[in-house]
Amino acid sequence: MQITDVQQEEALKPLLRQAFRPLFLFGALFSLLAMLLWGLALSGLITLQPYGDLLFWHQHEMLFGFVAAIIVGFLLTAVQNWTGLRAPHGSPLLWLTLVWLAARALMLFGGSLPGAVVAAVDLAFLPLAALLFGRILLKAGQSRNLFFVPVLLLLTACNALMHAGVLLDQPLYSQHGMLNTIWLITLVMAIVSGRVLPMFTANGTQTPRIEAKPWLDKAALGSLWLIFVLHFFLLTSWLPTKLMALLYATAALLCLWRLLRVKIWLTFRVALLWSLHIACYFIPVGLALFAAKAAGLAVSQSTAIHALTAGAMGVMILAMMARVSLGHTGRMLQPKPVMAAAFVLLIAAVLLRVLAQWLPGFALYWYQLAIGGWVLAFGCYCLLYWPVLTTPRADGRPG
């Protein structure tokens, strides 16, 4: 129900007025903390005994602790614009956030607890978000964005597969769940960026919006759907590696073509735009690296994965959080100049991590530098946006 009572709105803590507020803030804080702990553990400076093992914790928490929180924060905020109905706020939002926080604590400190308990708490977050999200769409009689509900449930299935690998002592299950998650989120990023990037670019640069090419969009997204399905149903091992290399390469070229049409060179004076464009370019880069690996070239799977996760997901999340946090708190889309530095720092960190395989010297040194860049970039966001996310909207509207 849409709030019209000013006193009712003012009684809510600002942090609980829209989902992006707690989930962006805590998600960003968690990402820098998780990366810092990961770096310290890799360096041997601390010892961690999380649920699963250290590598599993890093893989799982960056996807289902960090990325999933931002996805849910974005969806439960956007649904208010899409439907005109009040998005989750107050107590429902508080309980959803507490479930997410409890899962993060259990994943880090619950190594000695029954695994089923840890898994149950962690697995509850996305279905609860899907329920809150889908209920509003159904109430509004809107079906266009309902496809995000099965996406959230598919992510839950991928998460369950990762947990099954721990509970059944079958690491291959966890790896399968992780790869499924990465391909599904990559597909979602391609869908969402295809919707918003042309509009954001036209509005932000005062230039005409590019004319859509439906066949190109269908071909690019279709190739990504095919990659996800093949991985999800374990069909990639049945196909010749050269055929998979061709599929990855084709998807990379199609995604690159889509991006080139939006003209990144028009955006170089607008940090909120070029950062988002560069994030999207990491999708064809990651696909190209998977193609190279499948073709037998000297590319590790970890390198290809980090182009999609740290690159596409990490940079897109920072760019979108910086934009959404301003727009949905009634502020101008003009972040402080230091955010441009944060974008550059994060992009440099991603390039270090992706290129570390071929850089001279001890790889751990480059990993540490990349981790430091990530921590500083998201630290900038947290410091700059804390007052934005924890105070009422600048224009006095609900949310």
Short mmCIF file of C-alpha atoms in Angstrom, two decimals:
data_model
loop_
_atom_site.label_atom_id
_atom_site.label_comp_id
_atom_site.label_asym_id
_atom_site.label_seq_id
_atom_site.Cartn_x
_atom_site.Cartn_y
_atom_site.Cartn_z
CA MET A 1 0.00 0.00 0.00
CA GLN A 2 1.33 3.41 -0.90
CA ILE A 3 2.09 5.63 2.09
CA THR A 4 0.23 8.92 2.12
CA ASP A 5 0.37 9.59 5.87
CA VAL A 6 3.41 11.82 6.45
CA GLN A 7 3.53 10.93 10.14
CA GLN A 8 3.58 7.23 9.31
CA GLU A 9 6.50 7.75 6.95
CA GLU A 10 8.43 9.88 9.43
CA ALA A 11 8.00 7.23 12.11
CA LEU A 12 10.13 4.87 10.01
CA LYS A 13 13.88 4.93 10.38
CA PRO A 14 15.27 6.25 7.06
CA LEU A 15 17.34 3.07 6.70
CA LEU A 16 14.13 1.01 6.53
CA ARG A 17 12.19 3.13 4.05
CA GLN A 18 13.47 1.40 0.90
CA ALA A 19 15.31 -1.89 0.34
CA PHE A 20 18.31 -0.29 -1.36
CA ARG A 21 19.18 1.59 1.83
CA PRO A 22 20.14 -1.31 4.17
CA LEU A 23 21.07 -3.82 1.46
CA PHE A 24 23.35 -1.48 -0.50
CA LEU A 25 25.02 -0.15 2.63
CA PHE A 26 25.47 -3.47 4.43
CA GLY A 27 26.24 -5.28 1.17
CA ALA A 28 29.04 -2.84 0.32
CA LEU A 29 30.40 -2.97 3.88
CA PHE A 30 30.31 -6.75 3.81
CA SER A 31 32.11 -6.93 0.47
CA LEU A 32 35.07 -4.89 1.67
CA LEU A 33 35.18 -6.81 4.97
CA ALA A 34 35.00 -10.16 3.17
CA MET A 35 37.72 -9.16 0.72
CA LEU A 36 39.91 -7.84 3.53
CA LEU A 37 39.56 -11.10 5.48
CA TRP A 38 40.22 -13.09 2.31
CA GLY A 39 43.41 -11.13 1.64
CA LEU A 40 44.65 -11.47 5.22
CA ALA A 41 43.96 -15.21 5.19
CA LEU A 42 45.72 -15.67 1.83
CA SER A 43 48.74 -13.86 3.26
CA GLY A 44 48.77 -16.12 6.32
CA LEU A 45 48.20 -13.21 8.69
CA ILE A 46 44.98 -14.63 10.12
CA THR A 47 43.36 -18.04 10.32
CA LEU A 48 39.71 -18.47 9.39
CA GLN A 49 37.58 -21.58 9.85
CA PRO A 50 34.31 -20.65 8.16
CA TYR A 51 31.51 -22.92 7.08
CA GLY A 52 32.83 -25.15 4.31
CA ASP A 53 36.42 -24.08 3.83
CA LEU A 54 38.14 -20.78 3.10
CA LEU A 55 37.92 -20.98 -0.72
CA PHE A 56 34.27 -22.06 -0.58
CA TRP A 57 33.50 -19.19 1.80
CA HIS A 58 35.14 -16.66 -0.53
CA GLN A 59 33.34 -17.96 -3.61
CA HIS A 60 29.97 -18.32 -1.92
CA GLU A 61 29.95 -15.10 0.03
CA MET A 62 30.99 -12.83 -2.83
CA LEU A 63 28.09 -14.26 -4.85
CA PHE A 64 25.37 -14.96 -2.29
CA GLY A 65 26.49 -12.57 0.42
CA PHE A 66 27.45 -9.55 -1.64
CA VAL A 67 26.00 -9.78 -5.17
CA ALA A 68 22.67 -11.30 -4.09
CA ALA A 69 22.12 -8.53 -1.52
CA ILE A 70 22.59 -5.83 -4.18
CA ILE A 71 20.34 -7.62 -6.68
CA VAL A 72 17.57 -7.87 -4.09
CA GLY A 73 18.07 -4.28 -2.99
CA PHE A 74 17.78 -3.13 -6.59
CA LEU A 75 14.70 -5.24 -7.41
CA LEU A 76 12.77 -4.37 -4.24
CA THR A 77 13.44 -0.70 -4.95
CA ALA A 78 12.69 -0.74 -8.68
CA VAL A 79 9.38 -2.55 -8.15
CA GLN A 80 7.93 0.63 -6.62
CA ASN A 81 8.67 2.57 -9.83
CA TRP A 82 7.39 -0.25 -11.99
CA THR A 83 4.07 -0.67 -10.18
CA GLY A 84 3.36 2.59 -8.36
CA LEU A 85 2.82 0.56 -5.17
CA ARG A 86 4.84 1.02 -2.00
CA ALA A 87 7.84 -1.31 -1.98
CA PRO A 88 8.77 -3.39 1.10
CA HIS A 89 9.71 -1.16 4.01
CA GLY A 90 9.54 -1.14 7.80
CA SER A 91 9.21 -4.51 9.52
CA PRO A 92 9.23 -6.76 6.40
CA LEU A 93 12.40 -5.06 5.21
CA LEU A 94 13.95 -5.31 8.67
CA TRP A 95 13.30 -9.05 8.88
CA LEU A 96 14.65 -9.63 5.38
CA THR A 97 17.82 -7.72 6.26
CA LEU A 98 18.22 -9.62 9.53
CA VAL A 99 17.96 -12.95 7.70
CA TRP A 100 20.72 -11.80 5.35
CA LEU A 101 22.90 -10.62 8.26
CA ALA A 102 22.34 -13.85 10.21
CA ALA A 103 23.40 -15.88 7.18
CA ARG A 104 26.61 -13.87 6.82
CA ALA A 105 27.47 -14.40 10.49
CA LEU A 106 26.76 -18.14 10.31
CA MET A 107 28.78 -18.57 7.12
CA LEU A 108 31.78 -16.92 8.75
CA PHE A 109 31.55 -18.21 12.33
CA GLY A 110 29.37 -21.30 11.99
CA GLY A 111 32.01 -23.79 10.94
CA SER A 112 31.36 -25.89 14.05
CA LEU A 113 27.55 -25.73 13.79
CA PRO A 114 25.40 -28.32 12.01
CA GLY A 115 25.73 -27.55 8.31
CA ALA A 116 22.02 -27.96 7.72
CA VAL A 117 21.29 -25.05 10.09
CA VAL A 118 23.72 -22.73 8.32
CA ALA A 119 22.39 -23.75 4.92
CA ALA A 120 18.75 -23.30 5.95
CA VAL A 121 19.27 -19.74 7.17
CA ASP A 122 21.32 -18.80 4.12
CA LEU A 123 18.85 -20.35 1.68
CA ALA A 124 15.91 -18.42 3.18
CA PHE A 125 16.98 -14.98 1.92
CA LEU A 126 16.29 -15.20 -1.81
CA PRO A 127 12.89 -16.97 -1.56
CA LEU A 128 11.73 -14.35 0.97
CA ALA A 129 12.83 -11.62 -1.43
CA ALA A 130 11.06 -13.37 -4.32
CA LEU A 131 7.85 -13.52 -2.24
CA LEU A 132 7.98 -9.81 -1.38
CA PHE A 133 8.82 -8.87 -4.96
CA GLY A 134 6.28 -11.13 -6.70
CA ARG A 135 3.44 -10.16 -4.36
CA ILE A 136 3.69 -6.50 -5.39
CA LEU A 137 3.80 -7.32 -9.11
CA LEU A 138 0.78 -9.59 -8.83
CA LYS A 139 -1.12 -6.98 -6.81
CA ALA A 140 -0.43 -4.45 -9.55
CA GLY A 141 -1.42 -6.93 -12.26
CA GLN A 142 1.97 -6.48 -13.92
CA SER A 143 3.61 -9.45 -15.62
CA ARG A 144 6.52 -7.92 -17.56
CA ASN A 145 9.00 -8.12 -14.70
CA LEU A 146 7.69 -11.33 -13.12
CA PHE A 147 10.54 -13.24 -14.79
CA PHE A 148 12.78 -11.99 -11.97
CA VAL A 149 10.87 -14.28 -9.56
CA PRO A 150 12.02 -17.51 -11.27
CA VAL A 151 15.49 -15.95 -11.57
CA LEU A 152 15.63 -15.51 -7.79
CA LEU A 153 14.40 -19.07 -7.31
CA LEU A 154 16.96 -20.39 -9.81
CA LEU A 155 19.65 -18.57 -7.84
CA THR A 156 18.30 -20.31 -4.73
CA ALA A 157 18.69 -23.67 -6.49
CA CYS A 158 22.28 -22.78 -7.41
CA ASN A 159 22.91 -21.79 -3.80
CA ALA A 160 21.45 -25.08 -2.60
CA LEU A 161 23.81 -26.93 -4.94
CA MET A 162 26.77 -25.08 -3.45
CA HIS A 163 25.63 -26.05 0.05
CA ALA A 164 25.07 -29.65 -1.07
CA GLY A 165 28.73 -29.81 -1.99
CA VAL A 166 29.62 -29.02 1.63
CA LEU A 167 26.96 -31.14 3.31
CA LEU A 168 27.64 -34.19 1.11
CA ASP A 169 31.39 -33.62 0.89
CA GLN A 170 31.16 -33.34 -2.91
CA PRO A 171 33.17 -30.26 -3.97
CA LEU A 172 32.15 -30.72 -7.60
CA TYR A 173 28.56 -29.90 -6.59
CA SER A 174 29.74 -26.59 -5.13
CA GLN A 175 31.74 -25.77 -8.26
CA HIS A 176 28.74 -26.58 -10.43
CA GLY A 177 26.51 -24.36 -8.32
CA MET A 178 29.04 -21.54 -8.44
CA LEU A 179 29.38 -21.64 -12.24
CA ASN A 180 25.61 -21.81 -12.68
CA THR A 181 25.28 -18.73 -10.47
CA ILE A 182 27.89 -16.80 -12.45
CA TRP A 183 26.28 -17.57 -15.81
CA LEU A 184 22.80 -16.76 -14.56
CA ILE A 185 23.85 -13.41 -13.09
CA THR A 186 25.81 -12.63 -16.26
CA LEU A 187 22.63 -13.24 -18.24
CA VAL A 188 20.64 -10.97 -15.92
CA MET A 189 23.28 -8.24 -16.24
CA ALA A 190 23.07 -8.46 -20.03
CA ILE A 191 19.26 -8.23 -19.91
CA VAL A 192 19.18 -5.27 -17.51
CA SER A 193 22.03 -3.36 -19.17
CA GLY A 194 20.37 -3.80 -22.55
CA ARG A 195 17.29 -2.08 -21.12
CA VAL A 196 18.92 0.78 -19.22
CA LEU A 197 22.27 1.53 -20.86
CA PRO A 198 20.87 3.14 -24.05
CA MET A 199 18.41 5.22 -21.99
CA PHE A 200 20.98 6.30 -19.40
CA THR A 201 23.46 7.19 -22.14
CA ALA A 202 20.96 9.23 -24.16
CA ASN A 203 19.71 11.09 -21.08
CA GLY A 204 23.14 11.67 -19.58
CA THR A 205 24.81 12.88 -22.78
CA GLN A 206 21.81 14.69 -24.31
CA THR A 207 22.13 12.64 -27.49
CA PRO A 208 19.51 10.66 -29.44
CA ARG A 209 18.81 7.18 -28.12
CA ILE A 210 20.13 4.44 -30.40
CA GLU A 211 17.62 2.56 -32.48
CA ALA A 212 17.06 -0.94 -31.14
CA LYS A 213 18.11 -3.99 -33.13
CA PRO A 214 15.80 -6.71 -31.79
CA TRP A 215 17.55 -9.48 -33.72
CA LEU A 216 20.91 -8.55 -32.18
CA ASP A 217 19.46 -8.44 -28.67
CA LYS A 218 17.78 -11.82 -29.19
CA ALA A 219 20.96 -13.35 -30.60
CA ALA A 220 23.19 -12.03 -27.80
CA LEU A 221 20.82 -12.99 -25.00
CA GLY A 222 20.00 -16.29 -26.70
CA SER A 223 23.68 -17.24 -26.74
CA LEU A 224 23.94 -16.46 -23.03
CA TRP A 225 20.78 -18.45 -22.30
CA LEU A 226 22.29 -21.38 -24.20
CA ILE A 227 25.53 -21.20 -22.22
CA PHE A 228 23.59 -21.14 -18.94
CA VAL A 229 21.38 -24.08 -19.92
CA LEU A 230 24.33 -26.15 -21.11
CA HIS A 231 26.13 -25.56 -17.82
CA PHE A 232 23.05 -26.01 -15.66
CA PHE A 233 22.25 -29.44 -17.12
CA LEU A 234 25.91 -30.53 -17.24
CA LEU A 235 25.88 -30.79 -21.03
CA THR A 236 29.16 -28.96 -21.63
CA SER A 237 31.18 -32.11 -20.90
CA TRP A 238 29.30 -33.91 -23.68
CA LEU A 239 30.16 -31.33 -26.30
CA PRO A 240 33.47 -30.91 -28.13
CA THR A 241 35.60 -28.23 -26.48
CA LYS A 242 36.05 -26.49 -29.84
CA LEU A 243 32.27 -26.19 -30.13
CA MET A 244 32.09 -24.61 -26.67
CA ALA A 245 34.93 -22.26 -27.62
CA LEU A 246 32.94 -21.21 -30.68
CA LEU A 247 29.82 -20.62 -28.58
CA TYR A 248 31.71 -18.49 -26.01
CA ALA A 249 33.39 -16.52 -28.80
CA THR A 250 30.10 -15.95 -30.63
CA ALA A 251 28.44 -14.73 -27.43
CA ALA A 252 31.42 -12.42 -26.78
CA LEU A 253 31.19 -10.87 -30.26
CA LEU A 254 27.42 -10.41 -30.06
CA CYS A 255 27.64 -8.78 -26.61
CA LEU A 256 30.50 -6.57 -27.83
CA TRP A 257 28.47 -5.47 -30.86
CA ARG A 258 25.56 -4.50 -28.62
CA LEU A 259 27.85 -2.38 -26.46
CA LEU A 260 29.66 -0.64 -29.31
CA ARG A 261 26.33 0.60 -30.65
CA VAL A 262 25.75 2.52 -27.39
CA LYS A 263 28.94 4.57 -27.98
CA ILE A 264 30.98 4.62 -24.79
CA TRP A 265 33.07 7.50 -26.21
CA LEU A 266 30.11 9.84 -25.62
CA THR A 267 30.22 9.19 -21.87
CA PHE A 268 33.79 10.02 -20.85
CA ARG A 269 32.73 13.20 -19.02
CA VAL A 270 30.04 11.44 -16.97
CA ALA A 271 31.48 9.06 -14.36
CA LEU A 272 28.14 7.37 -13.67
CA LEU A 273 27.96 6.44 -17.36
CA TRP A 274 31.47 5.38 -18.38
CA SER A 275 31.78 3.24 -15.25
CA LEU A 276 28.61 1.38 -16.20
CA HIS A 277 29.75 0.99 -19.79
CA ILE A 278 33.12 -0.43 -18.72
CA ALA A 279 31.38 -2.88 -16.39
CA CYS A 280 29.37 -4.16 -19.34
CA TYR A 281 32.53 -4.56 -21.45
CA PHE A 282 33.85 -7.06 -18.93
CA ILE A 283 31.06 -9.44 -20.08
CA PRO A 284 32.53 -9.98 -23.58
CA VAL A 285 36.02 -9.98 -22.03
CA GLY A 286 35.02 -12.81 -19.70
CA LEU A 287 33.34 -14.71 -22.52
CA ALA A 288 36.44 -14.31 -24.69
CA LEU A 289 38.62 -15.69 -21.89
CA PHE A 290 36.31 -18.70 -21.51
CA ALA A 291 36.57 -19.18 -25.29
CA ALA A 292 40.36 -19.04 -25.10
CA LYS A 293 40.43 -21.60 -22.29
CA ALA A 294 38.10 -23.94 -24.18
CA ALA A 295 40.30 -23.56 -27.25
CA GLY A 296 43.28 -24.81 -25.25
CA LEU A 297 45.09 -21.52 -24.71
CA ALA A 298 46.93 -20.69 -21.48
CA VAL A 299 43.99 -19.13 -19.64
CA SER A 300 42.91 -20.37 -16.22
CA GLN A 301 39.25 -20.74 -15.36
CA SER A 302 39.81 -18.51 -12.34
CA THR A 303 41.00 -15.70 -14.61
CA ALA A 304 37.92 -15.98 -16.84
CA ILE A 305 35.62 -16.19 -13.81
CA HIS A 306 37.06 -13.05 -12.22
CA ALA A 307 36.50 -11.06 -15.42
CA LEU A 308 32.78 -11.78 -15.00
CA THR A 309 32.57 -11.57 -11.20
CA ALA A 310 35.02 -8.90 -10.04
CA GLY A 311 34.84 -7.14 -13.41
CA ALA A 312 31.29 -7.15 -14.73
CA MET A 313 29.49 -7.74 -11.42
CA GLY A 314 31.74 -5.70 -9.13
CA VAL A 315 32.08 -2.62 -11.33
CA MET A 316 28.41 -2.68 -12.39
CA ILE A 317 27.32 -2.94 -8.76
CA LEU A 318 29.45 0.01 -7.67
CA ALA A 319 28.24 2.11 -10.62
CA MET A 320 24.57 1.21 -10.11
CA MET A 321 24.69 1.70 -6.33
CA ALA A 322 26.23 5.14 -6.82
CA ARG A 323 23.46 6.05 -9.27
CA VAL A 324 20.44 4.44 -7.59
CA SER A 325 21.39 5.75 -4.13
CA LEU A 326 21.29 9.33 -5.44
CA GLY A 327 18.23 9.00 -7.65
CA HIS A 328 16.08 7.23 -5.08
CA THR A 329 16.91 9.68 -2.30
CA GLY A 330 15.78 12.68 -4.35
CA ARG A 331 19.28 13.93 -5.19
CA MET A 332 20.89 15.03 -8.44
CA LEU A 333 22.77 12.33 -10.33
CA GLN A 334 26.06 14.04 -9.64
CA PRO A 335 28.28 12.04 -7.28
CA LYS A 336 31.24 13.64 -5.58
CA PRO A 337 34.40 13.62 -7.72
CA VAL A 338 36.07 11.05 -5.46
CA MET A 339 33.59 8.45 -6.74
CA ALA A 340 35.18 8.72 -10.18
CA ALA A 341 38.48 7.88 -8.48
CA ALA A 342 36.76 4.93 -6.77
CA PHE A 343 35.56 3.64 -10.16
CA VAL A 344 39.09 3.93 -11.59
CA LEU A 345 40.53 2.20 -8.53
CA LEU A 346 38.10 -0.70 -8.80
CA ILE A 347 38.65 -1.12 -12.54
CA ALA A 348 42.42 -1.12 -11.97
CA ALA A 349 41.98 -3.72 -9.23
CA VAL A 350 39.96 -5.95 -11.55
CA LEU A 351 42.55 -5.64 -14.33
CA LEU A 352 45.29 -6.60 -11.87
CA ARG A 353 43.33 -9.69 -10.79
CA VAL A 354 42.50 -10.72 -14.35
CA LEU A 355 46.01 -10.10 -15.68
CA ALA A 356 47.80 -11.56 -12.64
CA GLN A 357 48.19 -14.87 -14.47
CA TRP A 358 50.52 -13.23 -16.97
CA LEU A 359 52.17 -10.53 -14.84
CA PRO A 360 55.76 -11.17 -13.75
CA GLY A 361 56.49 -11.95 -10.12
CA PHE A 362 54.64 -13.71 -7.35
CA ALA A 363 50.90 -13.87 -8.14
CA LEU A 364 49.94 -13.30 -4.49
CA TYR A 365 51.46 -9.83 -4.68
CA TRP A 366 49.11 -8.84 -7.51
CA TYR A 367 46.18 -10.46 -5.71
CA GLN A 368 46.90 -8.35 -2.64
CA LEU A 369 47.04 -5.17 -4.69
CA ALA A 370 43.74 -6.07 -6.35
CA ILE A 371 42.12 -6.78 -2.99
CA GLY A 372 43.39 -3.46 -1.66
CA GLY A 373 41.89 -1.62 -4.65
CA TRP A 374 38.53 -3.31 -4.09
CA VAL A 375 38.52 -2.46 -0.37
CA LEU A 376 39.38 1.20 -1.03
CA ALA A 377 36.81 1.56 -3.82
CA PHE A 378 33.91 0.16 -1.80
CA GLY A 379 35.18 1.97 1.26
CA CYS A 380 34.79 5.25 -0.65
CA TYR A 381 31.19 4.32 -1.45
CA CYS A 382 30.42 3.49 2.18
CA LEU A 383 31.92 6.71 3.52
CA LEU A 384 30.31 8.98 0.91
CA TYR A 385 26.91 7.33 0.85
CA TRP A 386 26.42 6.57 4.54
CA PRO A 387 24.66 9.93 5.12
CA VAL A 388 22.71 9.52 1.87
CA LEU A 389 21.38 6.09 2.84
CA THR A 390 20.67 6.83 6.50
CA THR A 391 18.83 10.16 6.18
CA PRO A 392 15.43 11.02 4.67
CA ARG A 393 15.02 11.82 0.98
CA ALA A 394 16.19 15.27 0.02
CA ASP A 395 12.86 16.03 -1.70
CA GLY A 396 10.67 14.94 1.24
CA ARG A 397 8.97 12.11 -0.68
CA PRO A 398 8.45 8.62 0.81
CA GLY A 399 11.26 6.17 0.36
#
